[in-house]
mmCIF file of C-alpha atoms in Angstrom:
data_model
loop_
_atom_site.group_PDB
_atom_site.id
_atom_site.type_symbol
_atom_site.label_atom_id
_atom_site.label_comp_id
_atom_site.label_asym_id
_atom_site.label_seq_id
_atom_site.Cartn_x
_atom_site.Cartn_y
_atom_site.Cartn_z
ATOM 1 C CA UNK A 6 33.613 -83.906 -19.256
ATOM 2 C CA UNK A 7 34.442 -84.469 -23.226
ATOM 3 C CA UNK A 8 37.835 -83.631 -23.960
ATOM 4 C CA UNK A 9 39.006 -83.492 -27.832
ATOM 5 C CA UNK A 10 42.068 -84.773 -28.923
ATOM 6 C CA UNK A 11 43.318 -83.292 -32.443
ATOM 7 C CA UNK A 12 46.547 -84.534 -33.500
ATOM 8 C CA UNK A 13 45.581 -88.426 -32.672
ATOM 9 C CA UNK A 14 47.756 -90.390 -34.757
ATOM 10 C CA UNK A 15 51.020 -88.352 -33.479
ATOM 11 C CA UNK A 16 53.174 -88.779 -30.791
ATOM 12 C CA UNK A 17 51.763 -87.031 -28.145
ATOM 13 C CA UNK A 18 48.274 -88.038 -29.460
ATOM 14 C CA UNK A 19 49.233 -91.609 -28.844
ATOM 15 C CA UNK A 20 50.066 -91.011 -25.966
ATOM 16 C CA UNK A 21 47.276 -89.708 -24.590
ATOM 17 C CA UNK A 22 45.211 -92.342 -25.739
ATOM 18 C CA UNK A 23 47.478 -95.040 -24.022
ATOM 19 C CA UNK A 24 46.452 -93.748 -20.542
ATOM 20 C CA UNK A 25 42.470 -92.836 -21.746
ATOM 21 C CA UNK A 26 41.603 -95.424 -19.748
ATOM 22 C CA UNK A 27 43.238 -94.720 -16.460
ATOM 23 C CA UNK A 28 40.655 -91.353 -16.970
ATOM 24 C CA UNK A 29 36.793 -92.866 -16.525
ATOM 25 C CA UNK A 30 35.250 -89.868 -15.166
ATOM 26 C CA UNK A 31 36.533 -88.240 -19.065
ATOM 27 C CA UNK A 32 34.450 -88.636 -22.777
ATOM 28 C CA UNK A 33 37.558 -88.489 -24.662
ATOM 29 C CA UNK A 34 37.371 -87.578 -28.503
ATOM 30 C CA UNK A 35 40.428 -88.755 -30.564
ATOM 31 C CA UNK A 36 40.783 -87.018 -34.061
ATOM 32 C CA UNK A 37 43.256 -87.540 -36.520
ATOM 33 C CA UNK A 38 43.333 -84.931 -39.439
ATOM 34 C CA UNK A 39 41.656 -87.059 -41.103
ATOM 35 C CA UNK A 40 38.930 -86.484 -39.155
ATOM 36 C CA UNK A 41 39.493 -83.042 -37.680
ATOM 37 C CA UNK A 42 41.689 -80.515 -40.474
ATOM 38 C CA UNK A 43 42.937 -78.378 -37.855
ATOM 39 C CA UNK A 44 43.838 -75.828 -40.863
ATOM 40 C CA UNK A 45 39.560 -75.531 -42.285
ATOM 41 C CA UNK A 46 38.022 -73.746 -39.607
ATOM 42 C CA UNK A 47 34.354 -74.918 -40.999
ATOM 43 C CA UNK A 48 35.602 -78.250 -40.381
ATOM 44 C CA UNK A 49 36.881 -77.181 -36.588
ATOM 45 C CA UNK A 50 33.154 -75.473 -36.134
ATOM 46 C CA UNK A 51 31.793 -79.087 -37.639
ATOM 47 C CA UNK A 52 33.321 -81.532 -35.019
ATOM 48 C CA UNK A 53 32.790 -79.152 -32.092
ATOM 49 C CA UNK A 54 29.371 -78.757 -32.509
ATOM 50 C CA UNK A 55 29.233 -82.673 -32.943
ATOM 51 C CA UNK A 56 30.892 -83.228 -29.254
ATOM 52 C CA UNK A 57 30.731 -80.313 -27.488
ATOM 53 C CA UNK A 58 34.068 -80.676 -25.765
ATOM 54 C CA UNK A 59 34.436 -78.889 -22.728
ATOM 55 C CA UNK A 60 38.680 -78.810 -23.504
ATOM 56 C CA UNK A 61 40.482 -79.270 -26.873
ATOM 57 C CA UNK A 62 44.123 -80.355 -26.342
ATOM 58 C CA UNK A 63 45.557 -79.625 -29.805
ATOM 59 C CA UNK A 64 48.257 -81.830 -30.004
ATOM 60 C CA UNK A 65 48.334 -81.966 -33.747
ATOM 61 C CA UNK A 66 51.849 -79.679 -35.300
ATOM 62 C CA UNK A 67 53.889 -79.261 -37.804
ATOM 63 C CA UNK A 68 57.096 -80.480 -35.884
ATOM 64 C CA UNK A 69 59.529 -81.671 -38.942
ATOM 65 C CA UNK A 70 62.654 -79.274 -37.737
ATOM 66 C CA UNK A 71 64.752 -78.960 -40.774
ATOM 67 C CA UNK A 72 61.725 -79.821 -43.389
ATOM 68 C CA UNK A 73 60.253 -76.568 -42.408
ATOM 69 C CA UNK A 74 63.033 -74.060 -43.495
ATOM 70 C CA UNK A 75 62.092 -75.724 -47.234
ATOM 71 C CA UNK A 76 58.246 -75.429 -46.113
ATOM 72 C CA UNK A 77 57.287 -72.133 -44.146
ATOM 73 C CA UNK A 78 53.752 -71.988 -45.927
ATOM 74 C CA UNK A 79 53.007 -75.604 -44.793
ATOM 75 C CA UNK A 80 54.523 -74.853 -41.234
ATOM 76 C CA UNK A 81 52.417 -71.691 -40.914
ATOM 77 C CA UNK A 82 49.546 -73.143 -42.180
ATOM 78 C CA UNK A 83 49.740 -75.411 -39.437
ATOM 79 C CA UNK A 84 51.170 -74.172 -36.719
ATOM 80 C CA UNK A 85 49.885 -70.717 -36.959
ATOM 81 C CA UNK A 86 46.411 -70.627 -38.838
ATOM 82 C CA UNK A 87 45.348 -74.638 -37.085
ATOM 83 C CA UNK A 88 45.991 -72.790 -33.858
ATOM 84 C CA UNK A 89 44.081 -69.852 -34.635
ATOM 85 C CA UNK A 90 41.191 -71.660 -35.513
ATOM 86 C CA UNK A 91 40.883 -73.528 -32.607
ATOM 87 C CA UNK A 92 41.433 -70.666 -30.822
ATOM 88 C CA UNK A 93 38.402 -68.857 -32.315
ATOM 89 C CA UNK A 94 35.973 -72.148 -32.083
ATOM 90 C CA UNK A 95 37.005 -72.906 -28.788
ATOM 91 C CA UNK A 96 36.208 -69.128 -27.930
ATOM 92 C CA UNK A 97 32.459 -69.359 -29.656
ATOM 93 C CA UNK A 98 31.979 -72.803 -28.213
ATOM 94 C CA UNK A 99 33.274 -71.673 -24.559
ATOM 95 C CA UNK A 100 35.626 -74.766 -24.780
ATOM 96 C CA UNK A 101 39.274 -74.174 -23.159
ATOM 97 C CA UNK A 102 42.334 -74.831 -25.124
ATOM 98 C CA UNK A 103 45.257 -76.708 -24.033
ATOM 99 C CA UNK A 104 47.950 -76.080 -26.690
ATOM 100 C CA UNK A 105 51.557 -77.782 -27.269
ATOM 101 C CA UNK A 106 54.279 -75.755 -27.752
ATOM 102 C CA UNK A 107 58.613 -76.208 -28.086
ATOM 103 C CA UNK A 108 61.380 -74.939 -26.720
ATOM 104 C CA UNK A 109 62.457 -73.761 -30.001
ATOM 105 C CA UNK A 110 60.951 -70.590 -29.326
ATOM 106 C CA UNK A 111 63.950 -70.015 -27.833
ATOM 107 C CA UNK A 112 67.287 -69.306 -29.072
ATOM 108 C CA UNK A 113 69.253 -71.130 -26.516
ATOM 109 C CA UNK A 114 71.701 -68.620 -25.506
ATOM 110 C CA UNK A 115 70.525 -68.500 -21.971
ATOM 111 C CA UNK A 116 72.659 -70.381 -19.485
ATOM 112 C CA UNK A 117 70.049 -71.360 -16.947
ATOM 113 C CA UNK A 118 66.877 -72.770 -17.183
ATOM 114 C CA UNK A 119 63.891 -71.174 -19.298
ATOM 115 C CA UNK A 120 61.039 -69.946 -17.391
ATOM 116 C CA UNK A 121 57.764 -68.445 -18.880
ATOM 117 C CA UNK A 122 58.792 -64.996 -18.415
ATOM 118 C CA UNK A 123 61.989 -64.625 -20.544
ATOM 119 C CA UNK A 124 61.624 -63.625 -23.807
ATOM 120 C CA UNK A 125 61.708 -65.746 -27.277
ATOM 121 C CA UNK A 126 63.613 -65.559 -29.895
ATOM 122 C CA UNK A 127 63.460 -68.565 -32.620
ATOM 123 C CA UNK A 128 65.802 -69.092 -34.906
ATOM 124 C CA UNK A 129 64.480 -70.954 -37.310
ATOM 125 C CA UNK A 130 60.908 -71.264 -38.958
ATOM 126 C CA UNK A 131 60.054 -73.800 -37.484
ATOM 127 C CA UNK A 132 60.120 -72.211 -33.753
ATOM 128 C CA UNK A 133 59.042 -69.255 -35.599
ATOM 129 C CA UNK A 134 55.519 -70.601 -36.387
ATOM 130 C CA UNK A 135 54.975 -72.051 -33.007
ATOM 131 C CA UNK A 136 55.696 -68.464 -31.171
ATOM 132 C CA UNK A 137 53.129 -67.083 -33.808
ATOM 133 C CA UNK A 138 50.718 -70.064 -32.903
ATOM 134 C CA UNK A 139 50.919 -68.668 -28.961
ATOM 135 C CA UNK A 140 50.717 -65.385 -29.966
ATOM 136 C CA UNK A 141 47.399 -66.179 -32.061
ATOM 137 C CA UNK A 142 45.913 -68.235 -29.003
ATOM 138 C CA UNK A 143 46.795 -65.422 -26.790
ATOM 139 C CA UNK A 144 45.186 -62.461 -28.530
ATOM 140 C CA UNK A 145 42.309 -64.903 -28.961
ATOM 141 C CA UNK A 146 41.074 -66.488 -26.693
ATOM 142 C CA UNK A 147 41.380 -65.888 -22.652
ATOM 143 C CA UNK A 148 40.952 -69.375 -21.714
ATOM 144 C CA UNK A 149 43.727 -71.064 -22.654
ATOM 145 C CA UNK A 150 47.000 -72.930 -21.435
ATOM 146 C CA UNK A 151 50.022 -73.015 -23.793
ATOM 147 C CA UNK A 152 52.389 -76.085 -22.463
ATOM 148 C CA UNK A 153 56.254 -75.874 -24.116
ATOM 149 C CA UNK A 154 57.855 -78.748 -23.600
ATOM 150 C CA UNK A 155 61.410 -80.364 -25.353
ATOM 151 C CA UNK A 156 62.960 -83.556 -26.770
ATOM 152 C CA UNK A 157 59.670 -85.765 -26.845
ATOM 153 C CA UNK A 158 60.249 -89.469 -26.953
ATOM 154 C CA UNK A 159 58.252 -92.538 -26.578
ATOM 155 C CA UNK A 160 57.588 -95.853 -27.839
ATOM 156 C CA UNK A 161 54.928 -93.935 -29.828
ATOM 157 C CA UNK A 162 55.852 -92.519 -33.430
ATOM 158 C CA UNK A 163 58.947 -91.153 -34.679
ATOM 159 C CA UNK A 164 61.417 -90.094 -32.407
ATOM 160 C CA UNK A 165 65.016 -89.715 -31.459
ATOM 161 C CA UNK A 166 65.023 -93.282 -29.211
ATOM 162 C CA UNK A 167 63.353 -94.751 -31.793
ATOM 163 C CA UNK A 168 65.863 -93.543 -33.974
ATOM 164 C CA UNK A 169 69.147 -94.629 -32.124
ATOM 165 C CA UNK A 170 67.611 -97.600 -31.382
ATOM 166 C CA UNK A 171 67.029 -98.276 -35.480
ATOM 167 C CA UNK A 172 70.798 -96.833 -36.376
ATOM 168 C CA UNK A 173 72.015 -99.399 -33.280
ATOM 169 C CA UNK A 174 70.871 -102.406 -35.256
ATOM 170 C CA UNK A 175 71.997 -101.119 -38.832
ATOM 171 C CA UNK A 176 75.459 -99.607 -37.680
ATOM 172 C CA UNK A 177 78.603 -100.687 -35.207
ATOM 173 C CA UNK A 178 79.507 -96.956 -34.918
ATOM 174 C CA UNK A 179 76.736 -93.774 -33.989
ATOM 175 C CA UNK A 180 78.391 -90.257 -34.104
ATOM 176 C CA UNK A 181 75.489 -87.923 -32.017
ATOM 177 C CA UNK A 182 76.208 -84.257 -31.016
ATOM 178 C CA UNK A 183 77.036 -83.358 -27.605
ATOM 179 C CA UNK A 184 76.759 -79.395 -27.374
ATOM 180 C CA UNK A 185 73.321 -79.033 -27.532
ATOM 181 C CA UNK A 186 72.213 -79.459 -23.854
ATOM 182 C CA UNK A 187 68.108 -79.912 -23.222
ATOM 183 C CA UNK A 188 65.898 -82.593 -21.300
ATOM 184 C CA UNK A 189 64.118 -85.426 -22.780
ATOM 185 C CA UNK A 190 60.084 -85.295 -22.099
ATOM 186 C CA UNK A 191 58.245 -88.622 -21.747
ATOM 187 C CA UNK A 192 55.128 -88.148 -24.309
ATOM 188 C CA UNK A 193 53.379 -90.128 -21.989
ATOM 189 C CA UNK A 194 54.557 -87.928 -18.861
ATOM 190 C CA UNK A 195 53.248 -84.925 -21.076
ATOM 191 C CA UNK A 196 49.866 -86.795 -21.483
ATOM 192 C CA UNK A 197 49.788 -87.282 -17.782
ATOM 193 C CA UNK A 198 50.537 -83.098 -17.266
ATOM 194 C CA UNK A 199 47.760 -82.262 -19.512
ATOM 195 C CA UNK A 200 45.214 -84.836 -18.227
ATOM 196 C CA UNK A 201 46.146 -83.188 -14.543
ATOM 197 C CA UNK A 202 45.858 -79.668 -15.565
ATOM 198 C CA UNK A 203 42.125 -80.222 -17.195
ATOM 199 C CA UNK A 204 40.919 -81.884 -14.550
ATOM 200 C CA UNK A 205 41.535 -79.141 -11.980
ATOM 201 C CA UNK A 206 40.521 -76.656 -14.355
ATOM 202 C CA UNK A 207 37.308 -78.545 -14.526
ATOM 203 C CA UNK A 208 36.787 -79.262 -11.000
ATOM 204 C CA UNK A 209 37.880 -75.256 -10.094
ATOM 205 C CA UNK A 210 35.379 -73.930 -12.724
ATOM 206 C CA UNK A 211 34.699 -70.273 -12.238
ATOM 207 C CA UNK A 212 38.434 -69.307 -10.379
ATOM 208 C CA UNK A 213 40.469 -70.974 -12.883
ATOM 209 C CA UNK A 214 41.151 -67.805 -14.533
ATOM 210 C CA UNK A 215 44.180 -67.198 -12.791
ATOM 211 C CA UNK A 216 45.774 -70.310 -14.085
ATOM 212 C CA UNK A 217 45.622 -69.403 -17.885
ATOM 213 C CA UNK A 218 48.228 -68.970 -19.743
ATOM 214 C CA UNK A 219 51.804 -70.109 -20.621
ATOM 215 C CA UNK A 220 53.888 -73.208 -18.280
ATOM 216 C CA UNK A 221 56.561 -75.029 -19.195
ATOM 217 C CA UNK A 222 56.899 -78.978 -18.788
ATOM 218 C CA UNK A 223 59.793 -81.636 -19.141
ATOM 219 C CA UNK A 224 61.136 -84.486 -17.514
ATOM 220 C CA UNK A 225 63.886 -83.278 -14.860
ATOM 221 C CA UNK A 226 67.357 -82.926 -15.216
ATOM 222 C CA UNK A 227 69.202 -82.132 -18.439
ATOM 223 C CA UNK A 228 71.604 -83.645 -21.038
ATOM 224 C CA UNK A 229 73.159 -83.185 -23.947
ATOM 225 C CA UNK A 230 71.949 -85.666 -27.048
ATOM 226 C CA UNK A 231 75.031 -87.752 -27.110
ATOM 227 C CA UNK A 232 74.430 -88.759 -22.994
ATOM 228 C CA UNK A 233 70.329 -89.276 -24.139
ATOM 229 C CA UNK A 234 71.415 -91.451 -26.629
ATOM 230 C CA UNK A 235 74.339 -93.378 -24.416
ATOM 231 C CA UNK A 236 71.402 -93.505 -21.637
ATOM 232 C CA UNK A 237 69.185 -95.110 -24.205
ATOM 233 C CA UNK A 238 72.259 -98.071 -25.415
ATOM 234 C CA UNK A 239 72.948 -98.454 -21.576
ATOM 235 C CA UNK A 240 69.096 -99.249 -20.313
ATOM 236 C CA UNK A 241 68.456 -101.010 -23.635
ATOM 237 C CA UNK A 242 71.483 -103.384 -22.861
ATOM 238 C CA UNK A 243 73.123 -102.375 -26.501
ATOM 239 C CA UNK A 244 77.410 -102.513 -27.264
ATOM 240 C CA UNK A 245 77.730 -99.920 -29.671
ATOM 241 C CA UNK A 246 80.901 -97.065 -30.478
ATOM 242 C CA UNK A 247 79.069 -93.750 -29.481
ATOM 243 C CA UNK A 248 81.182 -90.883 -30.449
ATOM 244 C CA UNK A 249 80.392 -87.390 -29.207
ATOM 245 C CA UNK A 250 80.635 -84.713 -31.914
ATOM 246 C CA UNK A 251 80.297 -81.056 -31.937
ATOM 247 C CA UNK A 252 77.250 -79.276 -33.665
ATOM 248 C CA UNK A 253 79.602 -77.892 -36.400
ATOM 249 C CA UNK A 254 79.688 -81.579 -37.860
ATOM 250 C CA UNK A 255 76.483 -82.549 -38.084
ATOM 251 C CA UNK A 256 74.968 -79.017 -39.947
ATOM 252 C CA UNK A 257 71.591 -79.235 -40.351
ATOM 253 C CA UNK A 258 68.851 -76.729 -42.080
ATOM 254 C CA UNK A 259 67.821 -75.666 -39.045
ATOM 255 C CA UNK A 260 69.548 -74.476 -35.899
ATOM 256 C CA UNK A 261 69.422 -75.923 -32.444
ATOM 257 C CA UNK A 262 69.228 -73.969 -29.306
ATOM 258 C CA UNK A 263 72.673 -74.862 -27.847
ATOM 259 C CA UNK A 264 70.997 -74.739 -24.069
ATOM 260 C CA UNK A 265 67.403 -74.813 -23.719
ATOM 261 C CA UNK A 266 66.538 -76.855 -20.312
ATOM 262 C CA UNK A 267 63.093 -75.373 -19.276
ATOM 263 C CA UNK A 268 61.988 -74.012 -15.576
ATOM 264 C CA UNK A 269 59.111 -76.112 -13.955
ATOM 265 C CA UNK A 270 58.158 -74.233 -11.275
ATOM 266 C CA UNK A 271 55.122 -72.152 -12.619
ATOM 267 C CA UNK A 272 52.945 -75.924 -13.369
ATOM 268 C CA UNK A 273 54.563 -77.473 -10.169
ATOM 269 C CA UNK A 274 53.552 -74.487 -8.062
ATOM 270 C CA UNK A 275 50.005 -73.800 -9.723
ATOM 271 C CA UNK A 276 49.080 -77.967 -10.300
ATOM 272 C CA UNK A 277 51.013 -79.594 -8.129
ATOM 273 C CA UNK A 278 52.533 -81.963 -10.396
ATOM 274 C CA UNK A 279 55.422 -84.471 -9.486
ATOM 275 C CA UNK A 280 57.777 -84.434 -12.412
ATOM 276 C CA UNK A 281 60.408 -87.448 -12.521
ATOM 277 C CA UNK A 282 63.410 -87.116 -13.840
ATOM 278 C CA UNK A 283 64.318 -88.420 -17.287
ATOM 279 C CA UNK A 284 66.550 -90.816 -16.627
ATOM 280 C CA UNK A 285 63.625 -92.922 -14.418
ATOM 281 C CA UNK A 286 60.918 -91.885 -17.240
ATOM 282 C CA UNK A 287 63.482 -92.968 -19.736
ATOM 283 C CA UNK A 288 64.077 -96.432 -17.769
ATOM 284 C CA UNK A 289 60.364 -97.065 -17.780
ATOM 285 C CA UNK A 290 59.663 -96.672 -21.310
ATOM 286 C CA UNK A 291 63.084 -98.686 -23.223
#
């Protein structure tokens, strides 16, 4: 089975290539853009007729929050027209596509957890582009999953551990907002969900049809950014003054959903995946 990576260098692509080697029985195919432009379709068609994947997880985005309110072309370009093409080379190749999305294709007014069914509503452009990016796979291509997940960390990257843990050794004092209530994901725990939902694709074959389509995946639990970040000073054995602050004073470009803790049921149910919680995923990785 040859599985290509796009998006290598990232987080998530990172990741994935960390646990590669727990995966023997899998020819994986790492590409960062500078190998596979996500946004020149002749280059897609180029590297897939080179490897012949049987899955593409595209976990190369345009994932800069605020950045893309002062970039929508770039975001688009992306988010939108990268996932379109791989959509359409994936269809003339027969590959399946396993495609990242966010939970900011929500608008986080809800008050209990997201599940597949309910209905986006972005707020910004940067959510805005990744609902188009679906919607593009979708009308596409029938063999596809679309995975939203939320808060990714890891020791991979940039990212918002990496981040308090940089502030914690610059500053005695770390102000962090604690209205906005999500769940952190484990880029490595995220790896492991895509690896698992390949494989039984793979090994199911001709009835996997009924498994296409849209799942959400996080770590378990929830928590606003303020008790991530106190969670992160705590395992990581670090004194520091964490004060919790609302939104309103710490605007940003782009706005947050204020709740938007997603519904695992649909991937536990369908690939019987044990999800730990994010405090234990969070211990594991500080």
């Amino acid at each position: 089975m040859v599985v290509l990576v796009t998006g290598a260098s990232g987080q998530l692509g990172q990741a994935i290539q960390f646990i590669s080697g727990n995966y023997p029985q899998i020819d994986f195919v790492f590409c960062s853009s500078s190998d596979l432009e996500i946004t020149n379709k002749e280059n897609c068609k180029e590297v897939f007729a080179k490897f012949q994947p049987n899955f593409c997880i595209n976990a190369a985005a345009y994932t800069a929050v605020d950045k893309a309110e002062s970039e929508p072309e770039k975001a688009h370009l992306i988010n939108v027209v990268g996932a379109r093409n791989l959509a359409e080379v994936c269809k003339e190749t027969n590959a399946t596509l396993l495609h990242v999305s966010t939970d900011f294709v929500f608008d986080g007014n809800n008050t209990k957890p997201y599940n597949e069914e309910d209905l986006p509503n972005p707020t910004g452009v940067y959510g805005q582009t990744k609902l188009d990016g679906e919607k593009a796979i979708q009308e596409i291509l029938e063999q596809h999953f679309i995975l939203r997940t939320s808060w990714v960390y890891s020791q991979f990257a940039n990212n918002f551990m990496k981040t308090m843990l940089r502030l914690a050794s610059e500053r005695d004092t770390l102000s962090v907002v604690n209205d906005q209530i999500g769940t952190p994901t484990n880029a490595v725990d995220l790896a492991e969900a895509l690896i698992t939902m390949l494989i039984k694709t793979y090994n199911l074959q001709s009835t996997t049809h009924n498994l296409f389509g849209i799942y959400n995946f996080s770590n378990e639990g929830q928590c606003s950014w303020y008790d991530f970040a106190a969670k992160i000073f705590e395992l990581n054995k670090i004194s520091i003054n964490l004060v919790p602050i609302p939104s309103t004073s710490f605007p940003t470009p782009a706005k947050r959903p204020a709740y938007s803790v997603l519904d695992k049921s649909k991937i536990k149910a369908a690939f019987g995946i044990d999800i730990k919680g994010w405090e234990e995923s969070l211990n594991k990785t500080k």
